[in-house]
mmCIF file of C-alpha atoms and ligand atoms in Angstrom:
data_model
loop_
_atom_site.group_PDB
_atom_site.id
_atom_site.type_symbol
_atom_site.label_atom_id
_atom_site.label_comp_id
_atom_site.label_asym_id
_atom_site.label_seq_id
_atom_site.Cartn_x
_atom_site.Cartn_y
_atom_site.Cartn_z
ATOM 1 C CA UNK A 1 138.969 96.876 104.392
ATOM 2 C CA UNK A 2 137.268 95.435 107.412
ATOM 3 C CA UNK A 3 133.859 94.089 106.590
ATOM 4 C CA UNK A 4 130.985 94.635 108.967
ATOM 5 C CA UNK A 5 130.738 90.900 109.559
ATOM 6 C CA UNK A 6 134.435 90.624 110.407
ATOM 7 C CA UNK A 7 134.172 93.590 112.703
ATOM 8 C CA UNK A 8 131.243 92.102 114.532
ATOM 9 C CA UNK A 9 133.058 88.783 114.855
ATOM 10 C CA UNK A 10 136.088 90.488 116.346
ATOM 11 C CA UNK A 11 133.979 92.554 118.664
ATOM 12 C CA UNK A 12 132.234 89.448 119.887
ATOM 13 C CA UNK A 13 135.515 87.983 121.078
ATOM 14 C CA UNK A 14 136.479 91.101 123.004
ATOM 15 C CA UNK A 15 135.601 91.673 126.631
ATOM 16 C CA UNK A 16 132.647 94.022 127.128
ATOM 17 C CA UNK A 17 134.001 97.421 128.023
ATOM 18 C CA UNK A 18 132.331 100.813 127.841
ATOM 19 C CA UNK A 19 134.073 101.750 124.636
ATOM 20 C CA UNK A 20 132.334 99.038 122.734
ATOM 21 C CA UNK A 21 128.943 100.554 123.337
ATOM 22 C CA UNK A 22 130.083 103.768 121.758
ATOM 23 C CA UNK A 23 130.622 101.958 118.467
ATOM 24 C CA UNK A 24 126.868 101.805 118.209
ATOM 25 C CA UNK A 25 127.075 98.191 117.212
ATOM 26 C CA UNK A 26 126.492 96.832 120.663
ATOM 27 C CA UNK A 27 124.194 99.502 121.986
ATOM 28 C CA UNK A 28 121.364 98.501 124.283
ATOM 29 C CA UNK A 29 118.911 98.339 121.402
ATOM 30 C CA UNK A 30 118.383 95.032 119.619
ATOM 31 C CA UNK A 31 121.081 94.096 117.122
ATOM 32 C CA UNK A 32 119.972 95.276 113.721
ATOM 33 C CA UNK A 33 119.238 92.677 111.096
ATOM 34 C CA UNK A 34 119.725 94.136 107.657
ATOM 35 C CA UNK A 35 116.414 94.350 105.818
ATOM 36 C CA UNK A 36 114.344 94.236 108.988
ATOM 37 C CA UNK A 37 112.670 97.545 109.839
ATOM 38 C CA UNK A 38 113.009 98.484 113.465
ATOM 39 C CA UNK A 39 109.772 99.072 115.290
ATOM 40 C CA UNK A 40 111.039 101.878 117.491
ATOM 41 C CA UNK A 41 107.820 102.579 119.358
ATOM 42 C CA UNK A 42 107.438 98.895 120.142
ATOM 43 C CA UNK A 43 111.040 98.683 121.338
ATOM 44 C CA UNK A 44 110.351 101.590 123.656
ATOM 45 C CA UNK A 45 107.043 100.202 124.799
ATOM 46 C CA UNK A 46 105.331 103.363 123.571
ATOM 47 C CA UNK A 47 101.666 102.849 122.745
ATOM 48 C CA UNK A 48 100.503 103.729 119.231
ATOM 49 C CA UNK A 49 96.823 104.153 118.476
ATOM 50 C CA UNK A 50 94.086 104.889 115.992
ATOM 51 C CA UNK A 51 93.455 108.610 116.174
ATOM 52 C CA UNK A 52 89.678 108.966 116.331
ATOM 53 C CA UNK A 53 90.086 112.245 118.220
ATOM 54 C CA UNK A 54 91.471 114.890 115.853
ATOM 55 C CA UNK A 55 94.522 117.145 115.743
ATOM 56 C CA UNK A 56 95.857 117.317 119.274
ATOM 57 C CA UNK A 57 99.390 118.256 120.256
ATOM 58 C CA UNK A 58 99.408 115.694 123.079
ATOM 59 C CA UNK A 59 98.517 113.012 120.518
ATOM 60 C CA UNK A 60 101.300 114.269 118.197
ATOM 61 C CA UNK A 61 99.033 116.142 115.784
ATOM 62 C CA UNK A 62 98.514 114.760 112.299
ATOM 63 C CA UNK A 63 100.324 112.364 109.960
ATOM 64 C CA UNK A 64 102.368 114.043 107.259
ATOM 65 C CA UNK A 65 101.540 113.198 103.658
ATOM 66 C CA UNK A 66 104.112 111.040 101.789
ATOM 67 C CA UNK A 67 105.280 113.945 99.618
ATOM 68 C CA UNK A 68 105.893 116.024 102.762
ATOM 69 C CA UNK A 69 107.929 113.207 104.301
ATOM 70 C CA UNK A 70 109.888 112.983 101.058
ATOM 71 C CA UNK A 71 110.705 116.699 101.132
ATOM 72 C CA UNK A 72 111.558 116.453 104.829
ATOM 73 C CA UNK A 73 113.937 113.567 104.195
ATOM 74 C CA UNK A 74 115.414 115.304 101.149
ATOM 75 C CA UNK A 75 116.275 118.299 103.294
ATOM 76 C CA UNK A 76 118.202 116.167 105.781
ATOM 77 C CA UNK A 77 120.905 115.459 103.190
ATOM 78 C CA UNK A 78 122.113 118.964 102.391
ATOM 79 C CA UNK A 79 123.260 122.112 104.141
ATOM 80 C CA UNK A 80 121.664 125.407 103.189
ATOM 81 C CA UNK A 81 121.586 128.843 104.769
ATOM 82 C CA UNK A 82 118.503 128.920 106.952
ATOM 83 C CA UNK A 83 117.620 132.521 106.080
ATOM 84 C CA UNK A 84 117.995 131.954 102.358
ATOM 85 C CA UNK A 85 115.674 128.964 102.542
ATOM 86 C CA UNK A 86 113.154 130.895 104.663
ATOM 87 C CA UNK A 87 113.262 133.773 102.137
ATOM 88 C CA UNK A 88 112.624 131.548 99.142
ATOM 89 C CA UNK A 89 110.008 129.347 100.793
ATOM 90 C CA UNK A 90 108.274 132.407 102.249
ATOM 91 C CA UNK A 91 108.052 134.046 98.801
ATOM 92 C CA UNK A 92 106.745 130.882 97.224
ATOM 93 C CA UNK A 93 104.096 130.345 99.922
ATOM 94 C CA UNK A 94 103.040 134.005 99.747
ATOM 95 C CA UNK A 95 102.427 133.559 96.003
ATOM 96 C CA UNK A 96 100.490 130.344 96.550
ATOM 97 C CA UNK A 97 98.350 131.852 99.304
ATOM 98 C CA UNK A 98 97.854 135.291 97.730
ATOM 99 C CA UNK A 99 99.401 137.327 100.539
ATOM 100 C CA UNK A 100 102.321 139.759 100.651
ATOM 101 C CA UNK A 101 104.673 137.647 102.709
ATOM 102 C CA UNK A 102 104.992 134.429 104.687
ATOM 103 C CA UNK A 103 107.410 132.702 106.996
ATOM 104 C CA UNK A 104 107.665 129.307 108.614
ATOM 105 C CA UNK A 105 107.450 129.288 112.392
ATOM 106 C CA UNK A 106 107.596 126.423 114.872
ATOM 107 C CA UNK A 107 103.794 126.474 115.147
ATOM 108 C CA UNK A 108 100.862 128.845 115.392
ATOM 109 C CA UNK A 109 101.813 129.739 118.965
ATOM 110 C CA UNK A 110 105.289 130.682 117.823
ATOM 111 C CA UNK A 111 103.786 132.721 114.971
ATOM 112 C CA UNK A 112 101.841 134.672 117.598
ATOM 113 C CA UNK A 113 104.936 135.406 119.692
ATOM 114 C CA UNK A 114 107.083 136.327 116.691
ATOM 115 C CA UNK A 115 104.332 138.451 115.171
ATOM 116 C CA UNK A 116 103.729 140.294 118.440
ATOM 117 C CA UNK A 117 107.461 140.869 118.922
ATOM 118 C CA UNK A 118 107.610 142.138 115.354
ATOM 119 C CA UNK A 119 105.009 144.863 115.831
ATOM 120 C CA UNK A 120 106.655 145.886 119.111
ATOM 121 C CA UNK A 121 110.211 146.279 117.840
ATOM 122 C CA UNK A 122 109.705 146.973 114.145
ATOM 123 C CA UNK A 123 113.085 146.856 112.409
ATOM 124 C CA UNK A 124 114.913 148.336 115.419
ATOM 125 C CA UNK A 125 117.613 145.856 116.437
ATOM 126 C CA UNK A 126 118.046 147.377 119.898
ATOM 127 C CA UNK A 127 114.377 146.951 120.649
ATOM 128 C CA UNK A 128 114.514 143.384 119.340
ATOM 129 C CA UNK A 129 117.112 142.571 121.998
ATOM 130 C CA UNK A 130 115.245 144.507 124.673
ATOM 131 C CA UNK A 131 112.023 142.431 124.585
ATOM 132 C CA UNK A 132 110.380 141.417 126.953
ATOM 133 C CA UNK A 133 111.414 144.693 128.631
ATOM 134 C CA UNK A 134 109.153 147.177 126.844
ATOM 135 C CA UNK A 135 110.559 150.417 128.227
ATOM 136 C CA UNK A 136 110.007 153.091 125.590
ATOM 137 C CA UNK A 137 107.869 150.819 123.432
ATOM 138 C CA UNK A 138 104.169 150.224 122.958
ATOM 139 C CA UNK A 139 103.031 147.750 125.546
ATOM 140 C CA UNK A 140 99.377 146.763 125.175
ATOM 141 C CA UNK A 141 97.557 144.188 123.090
ATOM 142 C CA UNK A 142 93.767 144.253 122.922
ATOM 143 C CA UNK A 143 91.464 141.316 122.402
ATOM 144 C CA UNK A 144 87.910 140.334 123.213
ATOM 145 C CA UNK A 145 87.298 138.701 126.565
ATOM 146 C CA UNK A 146 85.580 135.806 124.800
ATOM 147 C CA UNK A 147 88.734 135.266 122.723
ATOM 148 C CA UNK A 148 90.941 134.575 125.715
ATOM 149 C CA UNK A 149 92.449 131.118 125.333
ATOM 150 C CA UNK A 150 95.538 129.621 126.873
ATOM 151 C CA UNK A 151 97.496 130.209 123.673
ATOM 152 C CA UNK A 152 97.225 133.957 124.314
ATOM 153 C CA UNK A 153 100.218 133.339 126.595
ATOM 154 C CA UNK A 154 102.197 133.489 123.359
ATOM 155 C CA UNK A 155 101.403 137.215 123.241
ATOM 156 C CA UNK A 156 102.354 137.761 126.893
ATOM 157 C CA UNK A 157 105.758 136.173 126.259
ATOM 158 C CA UNK A 158 106.700 139.532 124.793
ATOM 159 C CA UNK A 159 105.995 141.344 128.054
ATOM 160 C CA UNK A 160 102.857 143.116 126.920
ATOM 161 C CA UNK A 161 99.791 143.812 128.979
ATOM 162 C CA UNK A 162 96.557 142.280 127.721
ATOM 163 C CA UNK A 163 93.541 144.577 127.582
ATOM 164 C CA UNK A 164 90.241 142.720 127.383
ATOM 165 C CA UNK A 165 87.106 144.228 125.907
ATOM 166 C CA UNK A 166 83.587 143.011 125.255
ATOM 167 C CA UNK A 167 81.740 145.592 123.177
ATOM 168 C CA UNK A 168 82.724 147.597 120.135
ATOM 169 C CA UNK A 169 82.438 150.727 122.227
ATOM 170 C CA UNK A 170 84.872 149.334 124.809
ATOM 171 C CA UNK A 171 87.259 148.385 122.033
ATOM 172 C CA UNK A 172 87.328 151.879 120.558
ATOM 173 C CA UNK A 173 87.824 153.305 124.031
ATOM 174 C CA UNK A 174 90.645 150.900 124.874
ATOM 175 C CA UNK A 175 92.750 151.919 121.877
ATOM 176 C CA UNK A 176 95.434 154.411 122.921
ATOM 177 C CA UNK A 177 99.040 155.379 122.164
ATOM 178 C CA UNK A 178 100.293 152.282 123.984
ATOM 179 C CA UNK A 179 98.274 149.876 121.833
ATOM 180 C CA UNK A 180 100.668 147.702 119.857
ATOM 181 C CA UNK A 181 98.266 145.205 118.313
ATOM 182 C CA UNK A 182 94.713 143.876 118.251
ATOM 183 C CA UNK A 183 94.518 140.107 118.421
ATOM 184 C CA UNK A 184 91.659 137.896 117.244
ATOM 185 C CA UNK A 185 90.907 134.214 117.883
ATOM 186 C CA UNK A 186 89.164 133.122 114.718
ATOM 187 C CA UNK A 187 87.594 130.041 116.277
ATOM 188 C CA UNK A 188 85.486 132.303 118.491
ATOM 189 C CA UNK A 189 84.421 134.690 115.739
ATOM 190 C CA UNK A 190 80.768 133.974 116.451
ATOM 191 C CA UNK A 191 81.202 133.925 120.223
ATOM 192 C CA UNK A 192 82.530 137.462 120.560
ATOM 193 C CA UNK A 193 80.421 140.571 120.013
ATOM 194 C CA UNK A 194 82.833 142.009 117.464
ATOM 195 C CA UNK A 195 83.212 139.873 114.370
ATOM 196 C CA UNK A 196 86.162 139.657 111.998
ATOM 197 C CA UNK A 197 85.328 142.327 109.403
ATOM 198 C CA UNK A 198 84.268 144.984 111.894
ATOM 199 C CA UNK A 199 87.284 144.166 114.066
ATOM 200 C CA UNK A 200 89.622 144.809 111.128
ATOM 201 C CA UNK A 201 87.735 147.936 110.140
ATOM 202 C CA UNK A 202 88.095 149.457 113.614
ATOM 203 C CA UNK A 203 91.793 148.577 113.726
ATOM 204 C CA UNK A 204 92.416 150.137 110.327
ATOM 205 C CA UNK A 205 90.614 153.295 111.343
ATOM 206 C CA UNK A 206 93.037 153.643 114.265
ATOM 207 C CA UNK A 207 96.114 152.358 112.430
ATOM 208 C CA UNK A 208 96.573 149.363 114.739
ATOM 209 C CA UNK A 209 98.020 146.114 113.314
ATOM 210 C CA UNK A 210 95.811 143.037 113.635
ATOM 211 C CA UNK A 211 96.583 139.379 114.180
ATOM 212 C CA UNK A 212 94.168 136.518 113.511
ATOM 213 C CA UNK A 213 94.900 133.149 115.128
ATOM 214 C CA UNK A 214 93.504 130.624 112.622
ATOM 215 C CA UNK A 215 95.590 127.714 113.935
ATOM 216 C CA UNK A 216 92.950 124.999 113.490
ATOM 217 C CA UNK A 217 90.994 126.636 110.681
ATOM 218 C CA UNK A 218 91.530 124.561 107.561
ATOM 219 C CA UNK A 219 89.363 123.186 106.061
ATOM 220 C CA UNK A 220 88.042 125.067 104.202
ATOM 221 C CA UNK A 221 91.140 125.699 102.098
ATOM 222 C CA UNK A 222 89.996 129.267 101.266
ATOM 223 C CA UNK A 223 90.722 130.299 104.839
ATOM 224 C CA UNK A 224 94.393 130.288 103.874
ATOM 225 C CA UNK A 225 93.783 133.562 102.010
ATOM 226 C CA UNK A 226 90.402 134.709 103.319
ATOM 227 C CA UNK A 227 91.667 136.538 106.398
ATOM 228 C CA UNK A 228 94.751 138.177 104.913
ATOM 229 C CA UNK A 229 92.377 139.237 102.114
ATOM 230 C CA UNK A 230 89.982 140.633 104.697
ATOM 231 C CA UNK A 231 92.733 142.925 105.925
ATOM 232 C CA UNK A 232 94.252 141.155 108.919
ATOM 233 C CA UNK A 233 97.923 142.167 108.946
ATOM 234 C CA UNK A 234 99.041 138.784 110.248
ATOM 235 C CA UNK A 235 97.399 135.372 110.188
ATOM 236 C CA UNK A 236 98.688 132.162 111.775
ATOM 237 C CA UNK A 237 98.018 128.531 110.915
ATOM 238 C CA UNK A 238 99.378 125.385 112.541
ATOM 239 C CA UNK A 239 101.470 123.188 110.271
ATOM 240 C CA UNK A 240 100.484 119.961 111.951
ATOM 241 C CA UNK A 241 96.707 120.292 112.123
ATOM 242 C CA UNK A 242 94.448 120.224 109.038
ATOM 243 C CA UNK A 243 97.374 120.997 106.728
ATOM 244 C CA UNK A 244 99.057 117.742 107.767
ATOM 245 C CA UNK A 245 102.542 119.184 107.666
ATOM 246 C CA UNK A 246 105.309 118.914 110.262
ATOM 247 C CA UNK A 247 103.736 119.192 113.717
ATOM 248 C CA UNK A 248 106.585 121.416 114.898
ATOM 249 C CA UNK A 249 105.872 124.025 112.231
ATOM 250 C CA UNK A 250 103.375 126.719 111.398
ATOM 251 C CA UNK A 251 102.632 129.539 108.987
ATOM 252 C CA UNK A 252 102.812 133.248 109.657
ATOM 253 C CA UNK A 253 101.181 135.041 106.720
ATOM 254 C CA UNK A 254 100.554 138.711 106.123
ATOM 255 C CA UNK A 255 101.945 142.117 105.288
ATOM 256 C CA UNK A 256 105.602 142.097 104.334
ATOM 257 C CA UNK A 257 106.412 144.843 106.817
ATOM 258 C CA UNK A 258 105.243 142.698 109.749
ATOM 259 C CA UNK A 259 106.650 139.409 108.492
ATOM 260 C CA UNK A 260 110.067 141.033 108.006
ATOM 261 C CA UNK A 261 109.887 142.426 111.534
ATOM 262 C CA UNK A 262 108.793 139.060 112.961
ATOM 263 C CA UNK A 263 111.743 137.352 111.286
ATOM 264 C CA UNK A 264 114.162 139.463 113.341
ATOM 265 C CA UNK A 265 113.036 137.507 116.413
ATOM 266 C CA UNK A 266 113.341 134.086 114.808
ATOM 267 C CA UNK A 267 116.338 131.746 114.707
ATOM 268 C CA UNK A 268 119.116 131.739 113.606
ATOM 269 C CA UNK A 269 119.222 135.079 115.476
ATOM 270 C CA UNK A 270 120.048 134.355 119.086
ATOM 271 C CA UNK A 271 119.426 137.377 121.288
ATOM 272 C CA UNK A 272 115.670 137.228 120.811
ATOM 273 C CA UNK A 273 112.439 136.166 122.455
ATOM 274 C CA UNK A 274 112.009 133.597 119.683
ATOM 275 C CA UNK A 275 115.323 131.758 119.854
ATOM 276 C CA UNK A 276 113.710 128.702 121.404
ATOM 277 C CA UNK A 277 111.208 128.500 118.536
ATOM 278 C CA UNK A 278 113.597 126.939 116.069
ATOM 279 C CA UNK A 279 112.600 125.374 112.795
ATOM 280 C CA UNK A 280 115.249 123.868 110.586
ATOM 281 C CA UNK A 281 115.406 123.224 106.851
ATOM 282 C CA UNK A 282 113.330 120.078 107.200
ATOM 283 C CA UNK A 283 110.317 121.918 108.609
ATOM 284 C CA UNK A 284 110.749 124.891 106.298
ATOM 285 C CA UNK A 285 110.918 122.823 103.125
ATOM 286 C CA UNK A 286 108.343 120.429 104.547
ATOM 287 C CA UNK A 287 105.887 123.290 105.003
ATOM 288 C CA UNK A 288 106.293 124.434 101.403
ATOM 289 C CA UNK A 289 105.386 120.968 100.166
ATOM 290 C CA UNK A 290 102.625 120.779 102.786
ATOM 291 C CA UNK A 291 101.005 123.905 101.370
ATOM 292 C CA UNK A 292 101.488 122.744 97.764
ATOM 293 C CA UNK A 293 100.013 119.331 98.445
ATOM 294 C CA UNK A 294 97.157 120.707 100.534
ATOM 295 C CA UNK A 295 96.198 123.066 97.710
ATOM 296 C CA UNK A 296 96.293 120.154 95.273
ATOM 297 C CA UNK A 297 94.033 117.945 97.414
ATOM 298 C CA UNK A 298 90.584 116.966 96.232
ATOM 299 C CA UNK A 299 88.843 118.677 99.145
ATOM 300 C CA UNK A 300 85.383 117.572 98.017
ATOM 301 C CA UNK A 301 86.473 113.941 97.939
ATOM 302 C CA UNK A 302 88.074 114.273 101.389
ATOM 303 C CA UNK A 303 84.845 115.716 102.757
ATOM 304 C CA UNK A 304 82.759 112.952 101.206
ATOM 305 C CA UNK A 305 85.080 110.336 102.726
ATOM 306 C CA UNK A 306 84.864 111.892 106.216
ATOM 307 C CA UNK A 307 81.074 112.044 105.971
ATOM 308 C CA UNK A 308 80.887 108.404 104.975
ATOM 309 C CA UNK A 309 83.282 107.347 107.730
ATOM 310 C CA UNK A 310 81.491 109.257 110.454
ATOM 311 C CA UNK A 311 78.158 107.836 109.271
ATOM 312 C CA UNK A 312 79.535 104.296 109.578
ATOM 313 C CA UNK A 313 80.503 104.895 113.207
ATOM 314 C CA UNK A 314 77.196 106.646 113.885
ATOM 315 C CA UNK A 315 75.200 103.780 112.425
ATOM 316 C CA UNK A 316 77.144 101.171 114.370
ATOM 317 C CA UNK A 317 75.850 102.501 117.691
ATOM 318 C CA UNK A 318 72.579 104.252 116.794
ATOM 319 C CA UNK A 319 70.328 101.315 117.709
ATOM 320 C CA UNK A 320 71.905 100.684 121.116
ATOM 321 C CA UNK A 321 69.785 101.427 124.182
ATOM 322 C CA UNK A 322 70.714 104.728 125.844
ATOM 323 C CA UNK A 323 73.231 105.698 123.180
ATOM 324 C CA UNK A 324 72.601 108.987 121.370
ATOM 325 C CA UNK A 325 75.007 109.655 118.477
ATOM 326 C CA UNK A 326 74.847 113.034 116.800
ATOM 327 C CA UNK A 327 76.743 114.137 113.704
ATOM 328 C CA UNK A 328 77.749 117.797 113.580
ATOM 329 C CA UNK A 329 80.250 120.106 111.904
ATOM 330 C CA UNK A 330 81.919 122.799 114.034
ATOM 331 C CA UNK A 331 81.385 126.151 112.350
ATOM 332 C CA UNK A 332 84.950 127.468 112.375
ATOM 333 C CA UNK A 333 87.851 125.540 113.920
ATOM 334 C CA UNK A 334 88.113 121.786 113.257
ATOM 335 C CA UNK A 335 85.445 122.285 110.609
ATOM 336 C CA UNK A 336 84.989 118.597 109.700
ATOM 337 C CA UNK A 337 82.230 115.990 110.112
ATOM 338 C CA UNK A 338 82.306 115.045 113.786
ATOM 339 C CA UNK A 339 80.403 112.655 115.997
ATOM 340 C CA UNK A 340 79.224 113.281 119.517
ATOM 341 C CA UNK A 341 78.011 110.227 121.391
ATOM 342 C CA UNK A 342 75.964 110.973 124.496
ATOM 343 C CA UNK A 343 75.010 108.253 126.953
ATOM 344 C CA UNK A 344 71.746 108.328 128.827
ATOM 345 C CA UNK A 345 72.599 107.286 132.412
ATOM 346 C CA UNK A 346 69.088 105.912 132.894
ATOM 347 C CA UNK A 347 69.350 103.554 129.956
ATOM 348 C CA UNK A 348 72.975 102.437 129.914
ATOM 349 C CA UNK A 349 75.502 101.655 132.613
ATOM 350 C CA UNK A 350 78.386 102.945 130.549
ATOM 351 C CA UNK A 351 79.795 106.408 131.145
ATOM 352 C CA UNK A 352 81.742 108.285 128.432
ATOM 353 C CA UNK A 353 84.908 108.113 130.563
ATOM 354 C CA UNK A 354 84.634 104.328 130.851
ATOM 355 C CA UNK A 355 84.058 103.893 127.134
ATOM 356 C CA UNK A 356 87.004 106.135 126.274
ATOM 357 C CA UNK A 357 89.172 104.096 128.648
ATOM 358 C CA UNK A 358 88.021 100.787 127.122
ATOM 359 C CA UNK A 359 88.771 102.079 123.613
ATOM 360 C CA UNK A 360 92.212 103.138 124.771
ATOM 361 C CA UNK A 361 92.967 99.791 126.391
ATOM 362 C CA UNK A 362 91.899 97.675 123.411
ATOM 363 C CA UNK A 363 94.010 96.299 120.587
ATOM 364 C CA UNK A 364 94.449 98.313 118.518
ATOM 365 C CA UNK A 365 94.200 101.149 120.982
ATOM 366 C CA UNK A 366 91.794 103.938 119.998
ATOM 367 C CA UNK A 367 91.935 107.539 121.219
ATOM 368 C CA UNK A 368 88.797 109.670 121.383
ATOM 369 C CA UNK A 369 88.000 112.942 123.137
ATOM 370 C CA UNK A 370 85.102 114.478 125.034
ATOM 371 C CA UNK A 371 84.195 115.123 128.638
ATOM 372 C CA UNK A 372 81.956 113.543 131.243
ATOM 373 C CA UNK A 373 78.940 114.138 128.979
ATOM 374 C CA UNK A 374 79.948 112.572 125.687
ATOM 375 C CA UNK A 375 82.508 110.834 123.501
ATOM 376 C CA UNK A 376 83.908 112.968 120.694
ATOM 377 C CA UNK A 377 85.059 111.395 117.439
ATOM 378 C CA UNK A 378 86.411 112.625 114.111
ATOM 379 C CA UNK A 379 87.794 110.504 111.287
ATOM 380 C CA UNK A 380 89.962 112.988 109.380
ATOM 381 C CA UNK A 381 93.156 111.982 111.190
ATOM 382 C CA UNK A 382 92.567 108.246 110.691
ATOM 383 C CA UNK A 383 94.066 106.031 108.054
ATOM 384 C CA UNK A 384 91.176 105.119 105.722
ATOM 385 C CA UNK A 385 89.618 101.852 106.855
ATOM 386 C CA UNK A 386 90.231 102.438 110.551
ATOM 387 C CA UNK A 387 86.711 103.834 110.897
ATOM 388 C CA UNK A 388 85.423 100.249 110.647
ATOM 389 C CA UNK A 389 87.621 99.143 113.526
ATOM 390 C CA UNK A 390 86.415 102.080 115.613
ATOM 391 C CA UNK A 391 82.782 101.371 114.712
ATOM 392 C CA UNK A 392 82.864 97.693 115.624
ATOM 393 C CA UNK A 393 84.908 98.237 118.768
ATOM 394 C CA UNK A 394 82.503 100.912 120.007
ATOM 395 C CA UNK A 395 79.528 98.680 119.319
ATOM 396 C CA UNK A 396 81.175 95.756 121.066
ATOM 397 C CA UNK A 397 81.926 97.815 124.188
ATOM 398 C CA UNK A 398 78.530 99.479 124.383
ATOM 399 C CA UNK A 399 76.741 96.149 124.025
ATOM 400 C CA UNK A 400 78.859 94.373 126.631
HETATM 401 C C1 PLP B 1 96.518 124.604 118.167
HETATM 402 C C2 PLP B 1 96.308 126.042 118.405
HETATM 403 C C3 PLP B 1 97.373 126.889 118.674
HETATM 404 C C4 PLP B 1 98.781 126.372 118.820
HETATM 405 O O1 PLP B 1 99.236 125.920 117.589
HETATM 406 P P1 PLP B 1 100.663 125.222 117.436
HETATM 407 O O2 PLP B 1 100.801 125.094 115.955
HETATM 408 O O3 PLP B 1 100.578 123.908 118.141
HETATM 409 O O4 PLP B 1 101.662 126.121 118.040
HETATM 410 C C5 PLP B 1 97.132 128.232 118.829
HETATM 411 N N1 PLP B 1 95.879 128.721 118.734
HETATM 412 C C6 PLP B 1 94.816 127.932 118.489
HETATM 413 C C7 PLP B 1 93.472 128.538 118.384
HETATM 414 C C8 PLP B 1 94.991 126.564 118.309
HETATM 415 O O5 PLP B 1 93.950 125.783 118.034
#
C-alpha cells in the first residue's frame, strides 16, 4: 500500500513532466488540504452575489432546497435506466399534481419543444425522426399576438409556422386542418383578448391540443394543477424558478397521450429534435423531491417573510429625497411581493443604472433588475437576513 503522503513525497522529488498533472494531484488548482472546503468560485475569480433580482437564467436561477440537493447527490452514486426512472417519477408527480401524466424536461423551454414535437408526430416513429421536416404532417401552431415571447422559438424548433391572432373571431378563423396546437403564455393571460378558459373551450370545440407555458407561475402552488384541471392538454413549469429545483430541469404535465408522445423526442432517444435537451437521473430525481418539498412548504409563512423583507428595504429608502419606492405583486408570473424604486431626476442625481452598478460593485455584490426608469427588487431568492444588507447598502448609496 502506498499512502497518499508517501505518494506526494515521491512525486515531489520527481521532475515535473506532463504525466504528473494527469494524476490530479499536481493540477493547476491549489493543493487540497484535507478538511478544508475549496471555494471554487473564488479560485476561478467568479463573482457571487446576493440575488435581489429574482429567478433569472443568466443569474443561475434559484437555490435548490437542502432536501433537493440531497436527492441530487444520492442519484450520483447509482446507475439506473433513465426511462424507468422517468416513468416512475412521472407517475409519482402526476399523482401529486392531480394530472394524468408528467415528465421531467430540461426546462420549460424544452417542455415546449418536446410537447410540440409530440403533437406533431404522435406515436409515429418515422415522423419523430422526420421533424423538423413536416412534410405530410400538421404544420401550424396558433397563439395570440400579445403572447409572443422569445421562448416561442421553442415551438419553431419543430419547423412549424406560427399563426398569430388577436381576437376570438380571428382565432376561430385561423383554425384549419394544418393546425397542430394552440399555445398560450400564461403570464400574459390578462394582456391578450382571449383568456385561458375561453381559449381552452375554443380549442376543445375544434379538437386542437393546447399548451400553457406557466414557466414562472408558482406561487401560488395551486397553479401546479389549476391549468391541467382547466383543460389545457399540456402545461410547463420551470424547475429552477419558484419551485427551487434544479435549474436545468422543468415539468411537462398533462394528458398521458401527449406526454407519451413528447417522451419519444426526449433523451435517451437520439434521432430526435430533443436530443440536446438531456436531463439525467440527478435532475429527474431532484425534480420529484422538488415537487414534494414545494408542496410541503408553508406557503403562508413564505409570503409573510417576503412581505416583511420587502417592507424593510422599502422603509430604508422611503424618506430619501427623490426616491419613490413602491411595493407591488405581479398578477401572474413572478407573483411575489416586489419593490420598484423610481428616482426623480429633479430631486436626486442618481440614476437607476448607476445605483444598480454600485450595488453590483459593492461587497457583498448585489444584483437587482429594472430598466432606465427604476430598480426592481424581490427577496424570494435571497437567503433570509440578506434583505438587511440590501436595505442598508441601498440607503448608503442613495444618500451618498
Ligand atoms: C423562464 C421561462 C421560460 C424558459 O424556462 P426554462 O425552464 O429556463 O427553460 C419559458 N417561458 C416563460 C414564460 C418563462 O418565464
